[in-house]
Coordinates of C-alpha atoms in Angstrom, one line a residue:
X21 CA -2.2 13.1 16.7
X22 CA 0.6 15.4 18.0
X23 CA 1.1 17.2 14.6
X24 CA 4.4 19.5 14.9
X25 CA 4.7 21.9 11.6
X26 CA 2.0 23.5 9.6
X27 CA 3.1 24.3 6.4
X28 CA 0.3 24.4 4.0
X29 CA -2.8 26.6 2.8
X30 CA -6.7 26.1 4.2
X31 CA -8.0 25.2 1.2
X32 CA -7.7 22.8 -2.3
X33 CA -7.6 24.1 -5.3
X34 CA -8.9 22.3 -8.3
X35 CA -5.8 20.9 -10.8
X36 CA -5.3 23.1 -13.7
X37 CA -7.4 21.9 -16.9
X38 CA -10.2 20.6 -14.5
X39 CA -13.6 22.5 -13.6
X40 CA -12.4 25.3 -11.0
X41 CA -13.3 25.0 -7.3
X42 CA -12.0 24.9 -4.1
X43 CA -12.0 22.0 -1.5
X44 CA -12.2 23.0 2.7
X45 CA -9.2 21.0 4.0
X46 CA -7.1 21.3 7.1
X47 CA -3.3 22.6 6.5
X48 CA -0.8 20.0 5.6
X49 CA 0.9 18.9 9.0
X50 CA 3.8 17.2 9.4
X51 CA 3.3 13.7 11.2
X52 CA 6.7 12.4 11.9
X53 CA 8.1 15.0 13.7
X54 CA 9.2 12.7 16.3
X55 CA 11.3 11.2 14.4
X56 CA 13.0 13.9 11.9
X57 CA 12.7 11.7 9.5
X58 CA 9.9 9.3 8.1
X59 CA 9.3 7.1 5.0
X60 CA 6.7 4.5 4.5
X61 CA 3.3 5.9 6.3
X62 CA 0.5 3.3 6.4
X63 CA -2.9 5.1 8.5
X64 CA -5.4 2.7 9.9
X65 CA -9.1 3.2 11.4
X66 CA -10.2 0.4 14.7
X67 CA -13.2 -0.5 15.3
X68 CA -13.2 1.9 18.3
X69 CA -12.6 4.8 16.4
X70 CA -9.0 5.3 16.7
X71 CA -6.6 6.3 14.4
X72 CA -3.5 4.6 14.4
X73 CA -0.4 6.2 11.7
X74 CA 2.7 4.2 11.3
X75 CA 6.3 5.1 9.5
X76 CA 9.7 4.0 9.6
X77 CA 12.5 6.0 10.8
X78 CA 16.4 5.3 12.1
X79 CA 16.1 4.4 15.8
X80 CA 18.1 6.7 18.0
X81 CA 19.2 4.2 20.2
X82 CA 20.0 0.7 17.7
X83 CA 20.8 2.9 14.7
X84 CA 18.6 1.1 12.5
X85 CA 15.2 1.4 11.0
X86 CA 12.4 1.1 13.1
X87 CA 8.5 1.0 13.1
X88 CA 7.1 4.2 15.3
X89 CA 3.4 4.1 15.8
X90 CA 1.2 6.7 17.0
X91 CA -2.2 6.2 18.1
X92 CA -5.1 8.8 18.3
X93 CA -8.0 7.8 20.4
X94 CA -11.3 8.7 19.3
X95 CA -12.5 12.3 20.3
X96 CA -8.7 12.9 21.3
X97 CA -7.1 15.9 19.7
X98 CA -3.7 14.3 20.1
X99 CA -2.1 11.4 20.2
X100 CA -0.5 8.9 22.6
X101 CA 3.4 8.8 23.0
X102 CA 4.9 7.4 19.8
X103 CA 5.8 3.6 20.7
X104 CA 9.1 2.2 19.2
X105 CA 9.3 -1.5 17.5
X106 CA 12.2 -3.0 16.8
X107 CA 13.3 -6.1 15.6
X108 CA 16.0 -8.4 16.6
X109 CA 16.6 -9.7 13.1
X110 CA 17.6 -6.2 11.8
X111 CA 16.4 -3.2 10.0
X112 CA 12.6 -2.9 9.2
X113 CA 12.4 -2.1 5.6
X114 CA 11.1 1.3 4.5
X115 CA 10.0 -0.1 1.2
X116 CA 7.7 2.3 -0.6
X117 CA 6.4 -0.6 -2.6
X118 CA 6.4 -3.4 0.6
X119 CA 5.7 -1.0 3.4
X120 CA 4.6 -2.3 6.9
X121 CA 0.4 -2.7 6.6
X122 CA -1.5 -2.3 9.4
X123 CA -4.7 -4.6 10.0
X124 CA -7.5 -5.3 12.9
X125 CA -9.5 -8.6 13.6
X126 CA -12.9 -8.8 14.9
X127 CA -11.8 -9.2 18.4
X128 CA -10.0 -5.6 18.6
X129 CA -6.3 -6.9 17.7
X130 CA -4.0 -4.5 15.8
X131 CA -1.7 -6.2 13.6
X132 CA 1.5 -4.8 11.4
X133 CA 3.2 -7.1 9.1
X134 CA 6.4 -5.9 7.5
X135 CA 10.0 -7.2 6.3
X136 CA 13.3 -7.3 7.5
X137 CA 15.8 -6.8 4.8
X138 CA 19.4 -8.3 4.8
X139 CA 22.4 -7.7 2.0
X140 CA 23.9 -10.8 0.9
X141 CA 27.7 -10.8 -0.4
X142 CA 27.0 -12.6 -4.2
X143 CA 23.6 -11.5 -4.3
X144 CA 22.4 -9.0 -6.4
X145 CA 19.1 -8.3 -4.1
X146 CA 18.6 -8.2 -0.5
X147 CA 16.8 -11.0 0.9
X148 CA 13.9 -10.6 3.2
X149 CA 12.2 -12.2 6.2
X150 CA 7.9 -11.5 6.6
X151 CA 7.5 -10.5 10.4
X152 CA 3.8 -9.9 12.3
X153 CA 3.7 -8.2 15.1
X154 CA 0.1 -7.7 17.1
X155 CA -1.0 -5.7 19.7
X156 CA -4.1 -6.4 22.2
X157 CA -4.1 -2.8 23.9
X158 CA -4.7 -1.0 20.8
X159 CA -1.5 -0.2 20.0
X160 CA 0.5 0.6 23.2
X161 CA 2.6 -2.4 23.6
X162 CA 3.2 -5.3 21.1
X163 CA 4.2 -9.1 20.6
X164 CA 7.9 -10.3 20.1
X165 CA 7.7 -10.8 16.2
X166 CA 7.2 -13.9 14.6
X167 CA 8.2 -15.0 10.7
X168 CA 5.3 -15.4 8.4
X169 CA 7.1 -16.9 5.7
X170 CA 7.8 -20.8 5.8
X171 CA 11.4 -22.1 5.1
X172 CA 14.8 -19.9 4.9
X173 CA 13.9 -16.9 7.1
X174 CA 15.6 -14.4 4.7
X175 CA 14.7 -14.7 1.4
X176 CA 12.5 -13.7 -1.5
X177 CA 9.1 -13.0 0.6
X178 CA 8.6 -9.0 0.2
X179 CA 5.3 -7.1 -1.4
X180 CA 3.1 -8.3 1.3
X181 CA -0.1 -7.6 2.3
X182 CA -2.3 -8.8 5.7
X183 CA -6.0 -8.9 6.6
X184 CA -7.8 -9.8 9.9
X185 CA -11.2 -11.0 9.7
X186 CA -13.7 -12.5 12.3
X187 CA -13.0 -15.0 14.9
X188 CA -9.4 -13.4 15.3
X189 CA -8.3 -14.6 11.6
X190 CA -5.4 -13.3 10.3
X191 CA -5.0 -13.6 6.2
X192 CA -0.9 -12.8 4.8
X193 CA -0.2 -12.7 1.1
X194 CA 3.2 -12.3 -0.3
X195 CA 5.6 -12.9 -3.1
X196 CA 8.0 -15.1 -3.1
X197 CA 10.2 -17.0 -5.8
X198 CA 10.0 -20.5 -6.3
X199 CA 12.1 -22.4 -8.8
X200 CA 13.2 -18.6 -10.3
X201 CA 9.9 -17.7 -10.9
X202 CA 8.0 -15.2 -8.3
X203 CA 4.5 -16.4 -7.2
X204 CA 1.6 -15.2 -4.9
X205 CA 1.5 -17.0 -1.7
X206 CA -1.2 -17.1 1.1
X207 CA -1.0 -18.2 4.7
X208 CA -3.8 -18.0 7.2
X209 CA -4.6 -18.0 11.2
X210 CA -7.1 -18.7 13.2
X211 CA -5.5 -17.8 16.5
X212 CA -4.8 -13.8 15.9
X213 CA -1.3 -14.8 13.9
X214 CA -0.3 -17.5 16.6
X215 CA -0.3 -20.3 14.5
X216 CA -0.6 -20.7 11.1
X217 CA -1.7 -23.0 8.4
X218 CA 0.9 -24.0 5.2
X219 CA 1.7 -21.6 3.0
X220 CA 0.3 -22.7 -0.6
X221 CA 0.8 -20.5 -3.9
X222 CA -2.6 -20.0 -5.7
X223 CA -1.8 -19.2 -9.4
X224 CA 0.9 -21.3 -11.5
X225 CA 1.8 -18.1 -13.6
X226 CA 4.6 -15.9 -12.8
X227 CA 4.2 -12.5 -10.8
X228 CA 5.4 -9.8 -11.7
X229 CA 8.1 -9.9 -8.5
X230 CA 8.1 -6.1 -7.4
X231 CA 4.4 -5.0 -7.3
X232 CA 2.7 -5.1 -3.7
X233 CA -0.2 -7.6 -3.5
X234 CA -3.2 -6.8 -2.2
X235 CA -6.3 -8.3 0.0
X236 CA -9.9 -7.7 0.6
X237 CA -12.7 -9.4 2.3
X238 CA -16.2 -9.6 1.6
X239 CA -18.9 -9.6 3.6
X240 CA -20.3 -13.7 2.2
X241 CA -16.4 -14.6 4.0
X242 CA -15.0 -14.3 0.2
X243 CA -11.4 -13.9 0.0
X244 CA -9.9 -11.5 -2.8
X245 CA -5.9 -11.1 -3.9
X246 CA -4.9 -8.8 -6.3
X247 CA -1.2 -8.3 -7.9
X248 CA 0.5 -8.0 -11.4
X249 CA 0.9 -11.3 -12.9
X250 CA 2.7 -11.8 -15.7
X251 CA 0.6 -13.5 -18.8
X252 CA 2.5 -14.8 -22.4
X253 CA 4.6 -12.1 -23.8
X254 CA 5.7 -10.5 -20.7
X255 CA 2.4 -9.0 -20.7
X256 CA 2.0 -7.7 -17.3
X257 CA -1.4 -7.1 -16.1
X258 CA -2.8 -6.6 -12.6
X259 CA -5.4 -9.4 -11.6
X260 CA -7.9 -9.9 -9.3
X261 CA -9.0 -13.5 -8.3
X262 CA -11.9 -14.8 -5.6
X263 CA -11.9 -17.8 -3.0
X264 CA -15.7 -18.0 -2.1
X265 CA -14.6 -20.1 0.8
X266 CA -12.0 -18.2 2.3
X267 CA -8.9 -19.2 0.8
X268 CA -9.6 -23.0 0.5
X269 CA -10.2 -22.8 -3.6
X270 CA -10.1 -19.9 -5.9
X271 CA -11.5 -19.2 -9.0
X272 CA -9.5 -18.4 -12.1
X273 CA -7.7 -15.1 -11.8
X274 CA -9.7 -12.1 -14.0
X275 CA -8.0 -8.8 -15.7
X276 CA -10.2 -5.8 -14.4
X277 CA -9.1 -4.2 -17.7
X278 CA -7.3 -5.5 -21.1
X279 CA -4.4 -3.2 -20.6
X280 CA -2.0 -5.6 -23.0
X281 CA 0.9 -3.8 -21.1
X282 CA 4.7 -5.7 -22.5
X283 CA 7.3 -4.8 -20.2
X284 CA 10.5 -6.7 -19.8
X285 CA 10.8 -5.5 -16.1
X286 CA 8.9 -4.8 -12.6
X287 CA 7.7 -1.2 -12.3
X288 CA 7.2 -1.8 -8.5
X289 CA 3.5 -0.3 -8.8
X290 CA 0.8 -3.1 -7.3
X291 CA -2.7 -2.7 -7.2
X292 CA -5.2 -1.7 -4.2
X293 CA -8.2 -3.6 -3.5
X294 CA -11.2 -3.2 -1.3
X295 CA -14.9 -4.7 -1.3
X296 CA -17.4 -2.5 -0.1
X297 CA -20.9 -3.7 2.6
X298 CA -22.7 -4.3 -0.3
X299 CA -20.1 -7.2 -1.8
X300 CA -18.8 -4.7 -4.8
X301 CA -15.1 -5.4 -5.5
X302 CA -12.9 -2.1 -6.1
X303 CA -9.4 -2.1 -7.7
X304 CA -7.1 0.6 -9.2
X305 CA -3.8 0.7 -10.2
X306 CA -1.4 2.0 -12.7
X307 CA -0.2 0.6 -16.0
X308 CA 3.2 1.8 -18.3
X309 CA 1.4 0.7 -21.7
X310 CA 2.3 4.0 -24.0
X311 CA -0.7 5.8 -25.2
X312 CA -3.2 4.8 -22.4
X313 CA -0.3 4.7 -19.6
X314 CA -1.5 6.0 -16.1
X315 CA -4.5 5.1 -13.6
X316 CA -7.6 3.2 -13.8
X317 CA -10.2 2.2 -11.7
X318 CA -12.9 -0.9 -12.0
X319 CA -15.9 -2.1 -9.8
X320 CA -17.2 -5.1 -10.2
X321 CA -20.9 -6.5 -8.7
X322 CA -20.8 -9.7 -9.9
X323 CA -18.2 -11.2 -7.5
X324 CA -15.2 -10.4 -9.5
X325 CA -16.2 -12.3 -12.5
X326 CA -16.7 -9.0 -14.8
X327 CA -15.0 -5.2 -14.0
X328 CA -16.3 -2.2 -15.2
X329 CA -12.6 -0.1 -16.1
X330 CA -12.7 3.8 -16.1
X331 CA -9.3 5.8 -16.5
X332 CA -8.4 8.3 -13.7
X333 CA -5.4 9.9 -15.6
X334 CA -4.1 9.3 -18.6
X335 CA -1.4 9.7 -21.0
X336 CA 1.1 8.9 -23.6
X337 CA 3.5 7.8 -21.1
X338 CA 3.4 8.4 -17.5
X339 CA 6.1 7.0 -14.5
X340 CA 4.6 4.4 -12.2
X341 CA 2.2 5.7 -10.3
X342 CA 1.3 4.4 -6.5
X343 CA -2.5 3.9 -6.1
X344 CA -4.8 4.1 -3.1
X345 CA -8.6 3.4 -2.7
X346 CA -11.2 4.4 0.1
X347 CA -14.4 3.4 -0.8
X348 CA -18.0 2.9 1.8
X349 CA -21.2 4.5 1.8
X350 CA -20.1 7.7 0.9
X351 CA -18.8 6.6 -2.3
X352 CA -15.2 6.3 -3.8
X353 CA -12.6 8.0 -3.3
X354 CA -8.7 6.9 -5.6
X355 CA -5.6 8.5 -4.8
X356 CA -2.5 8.6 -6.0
X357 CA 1.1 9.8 -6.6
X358 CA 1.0 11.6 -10.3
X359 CA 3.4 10.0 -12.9
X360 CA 2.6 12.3 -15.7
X361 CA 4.7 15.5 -14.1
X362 CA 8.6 15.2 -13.8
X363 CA 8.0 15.3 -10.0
X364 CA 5.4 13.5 -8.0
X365 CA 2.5 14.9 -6.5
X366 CA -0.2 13.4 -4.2
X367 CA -3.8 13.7 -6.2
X368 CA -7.6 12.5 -5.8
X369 CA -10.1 12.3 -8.0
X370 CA -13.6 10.8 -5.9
X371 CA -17.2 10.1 -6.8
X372 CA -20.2 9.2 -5.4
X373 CA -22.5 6.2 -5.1
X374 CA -23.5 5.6 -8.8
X375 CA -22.0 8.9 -9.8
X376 CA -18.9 9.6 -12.1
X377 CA -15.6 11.2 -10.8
X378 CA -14.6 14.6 -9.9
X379 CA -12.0 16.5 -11.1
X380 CA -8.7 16.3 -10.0
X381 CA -7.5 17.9 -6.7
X382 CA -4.1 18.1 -5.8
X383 CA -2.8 17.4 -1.9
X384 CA 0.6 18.2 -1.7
X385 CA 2.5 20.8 -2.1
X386 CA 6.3 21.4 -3.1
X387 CA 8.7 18.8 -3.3
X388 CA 8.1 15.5 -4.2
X389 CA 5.2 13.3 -3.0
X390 CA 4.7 9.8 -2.7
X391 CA 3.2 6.8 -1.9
X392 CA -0.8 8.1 -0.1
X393 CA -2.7 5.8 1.8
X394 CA -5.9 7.1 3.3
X395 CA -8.0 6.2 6.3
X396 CA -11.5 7.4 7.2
X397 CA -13.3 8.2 10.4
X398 CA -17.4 8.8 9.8
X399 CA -17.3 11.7 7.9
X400 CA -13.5 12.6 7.5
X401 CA -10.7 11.1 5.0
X402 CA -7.3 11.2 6.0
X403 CA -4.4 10.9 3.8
X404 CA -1.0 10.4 4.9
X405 CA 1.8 10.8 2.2
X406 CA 6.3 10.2 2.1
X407 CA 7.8 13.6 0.6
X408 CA 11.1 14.9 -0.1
X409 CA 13.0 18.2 -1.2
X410 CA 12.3 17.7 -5.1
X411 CA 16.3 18.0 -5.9
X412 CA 16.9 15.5 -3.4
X413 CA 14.5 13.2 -5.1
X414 CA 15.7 13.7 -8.1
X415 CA 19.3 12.9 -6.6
X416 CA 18.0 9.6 -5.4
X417 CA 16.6 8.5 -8.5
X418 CA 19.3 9.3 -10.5
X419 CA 21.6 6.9 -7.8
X420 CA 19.5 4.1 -8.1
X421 CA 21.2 1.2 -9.8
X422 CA 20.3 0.0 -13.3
X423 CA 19.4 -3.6 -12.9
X424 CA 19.5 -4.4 -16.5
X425 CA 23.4 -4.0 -15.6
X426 CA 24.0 -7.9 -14.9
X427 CA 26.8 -6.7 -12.2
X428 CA 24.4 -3.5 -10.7
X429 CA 23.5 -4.4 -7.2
X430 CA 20.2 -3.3 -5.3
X431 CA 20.7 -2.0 -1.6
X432 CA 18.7 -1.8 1.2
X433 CA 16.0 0.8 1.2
X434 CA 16.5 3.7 3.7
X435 CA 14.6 6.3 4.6
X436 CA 17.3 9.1 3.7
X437 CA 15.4 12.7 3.7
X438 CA 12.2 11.6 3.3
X439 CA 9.4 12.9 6.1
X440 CA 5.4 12.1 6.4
X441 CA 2.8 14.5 6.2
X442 CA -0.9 14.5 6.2
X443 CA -4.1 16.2 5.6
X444 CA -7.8 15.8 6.0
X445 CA -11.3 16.6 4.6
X446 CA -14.7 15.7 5.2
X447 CA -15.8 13.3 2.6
X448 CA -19.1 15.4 1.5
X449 CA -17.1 18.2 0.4
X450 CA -15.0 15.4 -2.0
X451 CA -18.2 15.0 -3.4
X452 CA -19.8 18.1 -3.6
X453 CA -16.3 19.1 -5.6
X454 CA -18.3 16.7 -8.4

């Protein structure tokens, strides 16, 4: 990857309170140089090896947001030219909470799914349409996109996520309101995102409508979705639930943890989700519930039936936090943007197989930043993060509207003076850190 701006130190220093030591890491870089500006990174690893980063900027020639992807093949030192999607519908969202996700199949196909966002005089949200786009070069050129969602194009379909699997399968989840009340929705392909089957909702209860869903495969073909549902007394608690058949049936939905959390709102914080070679399922995510607010992390190795929970941080009350996973041989490694400090920084915490995790080790530096999502290549992890001057995030947070105002009305996300930067380590030093 063309990296323009160096602007951090060569090492990691343990957090404050934790065991000292230090971390060998490369200098934070700044990825979307390109561009100026950036929001919304999302990193992915192919099958041969290359490393494909995506963000959203404003394109200089439509004047709206765009998807730029930059692709590093393997044993390159630097990257490809950026290529520039747009869409003809509008804007691509730079949604912190519904970015574009990147995916591959089994036959080599590179797919981004992502939204379109659209005001509507009257309403007091944007609507959305659920694009895919593919590409069959590895990322040089791409398809025209085509909607996901069935029905109106522009409505409620937003905190998406997409899968590929084998045979050139393409899984999309989503949520989307039906009859007032938000629900998760799956569709699948067959034919690389072609065609698709009908979308169906798989649980009856109510999602919580701003919290990204998430997807996983395991190696028996069994499907997993997680999200936030919301359970009797606007508990809202982040699920996990199986298809053993790959998203014909499910099983009942399961809490990874009792968190009990009552909330009469959306914290737009979903969970992520991965299922490692051996069929383990890993989840984390963040939960608001005052005296055990903050990050957790369960395994399960029964299939999603039963979770083991383990807080990452903790506290009395912490903002919502933004969690990312990485887990494979070398162990686990959770990430995530810390909502016990006024302003946001990007931290991991990793352990190895069977082993408890480290201490806390802090990525960023200055300013506020949010939002990681990680990648690894053999023997290095990659983490790509959205940060911005911290008086202009607190400027931006203080603008938001308050939706418990019946006549407050949410705008489109843009990408304002955010920008993406990244940093990497080899995974054995993560776990030497322990």
């Amino acid at each position: 990857m063309q990296w323009i701006r160096v602007v951090g130190a060569l090492a990691l220093t343990a957090m404050a309170g934790c065991r000292p030591g230090t971390v060998p890491m490369t200098p934070i870089e700044l990825a979307s140089g390109a561009t100026a500006t950036g929001a919304t990174p999302m990193m992915l690893v192919t099958s041969a090896g290359d490393r494909v980063l995506s963000w959203v900027a404003v394109d200089s020639v439509s004047g709206r947001e765009a998807l730029f992807v930059e692709v590093t093949r393997d044993g390159a030192t630097s990257g490809d030219p950026v290529v520039v999607v747009r869409d003809s519908l509008g804007g691509i969202n730079p949604h912190g909470e519904a970015p574009p996700r990147l995916a591959e199949s089994s036959d080599g196909a590179i797919y981004v799914m992502y939204t379109v966002g659209k005001e509507v005089p009257g309403s007091r949200f944007p609507r959305s349409a659920l694009r895919l786009i593919r590409s069959d070069d590895g990322g040089r050129s791409w398809s025209e996109p085509v909607s996901v969602n069935e029905g109106e194009r522009f409505g409620s379909h937003n905190f998406h996520a997409v899968l590929g699997g084998p045979g050139g399968a393409v899984h999309a989840a989503w949520l989307s309101s039906h009859h007032g009340r938000s629900m998760v929705w799956i569709r699948q392909s067959k034919d690389g995102g072609r065609n698709w089957d009908t979308a169906r909702a798989i649980d009856s209860a109510a999602a919580c409508p701003c919290c990204r869903t998430g997807l996983a495969l395991g190696p028996d073909g069994s499907l997993y979705v997680a999200w936030r549902r919301i359970f009797d007394g606007e508990v809202r608690d982040v699920v996990v639930m199986r298809s053993p058949d790959g998203g014909t049936t499910w099983d009942e939905p399961v809490r990874p943890r009792q968190d009990g959390w009552v909330f009469h709102g959306c914290p737009h914080a979903g969970p992520s989700l991965e299922v490692d070679q051996a069929g383990a399922v890993h989840v984390a995510w963040w939960t608001g519930k005052p005296g055990e607010a903050g990050v957790y992390y369960a395994r399960s190795a029964d299939a999603g039936k039963s979770f083991e929970a383990v807080p990452i941080a903790v506290g009395e009350k912490a903002a919502p936090a933004h969690v990312q996973l990485a887990v494979g041989s070398f162990g686990t490694v959770v990430g995530w943007d810390d909502g016990l400090t006024a302003s946001p920084r990007i931290l991991i915490r990793a352990a190895a197989p069977g082993g408890r995790f480290g201490p806390e080790i802090q990525l960023s530096q200055g300013g506020a930043a949010t939002y990681p999502v990680f990648a690894v290549l053999r023997d290095t992890l990659q983490v790509a993060w959205s940060q911005k001057a911290a008086d202009v995030y607190r400027a931006d947070e203080a603008a938001r509207p308050d939706m418990d105002d019946p006549k407050a009305v949410m705008p489109l996300p843009r990408v304002g003076q955010s920008e993406i930067f990244t940093r990497r380590a080899k995974v054995a030093d993560l776990m030497i850190a322990n």
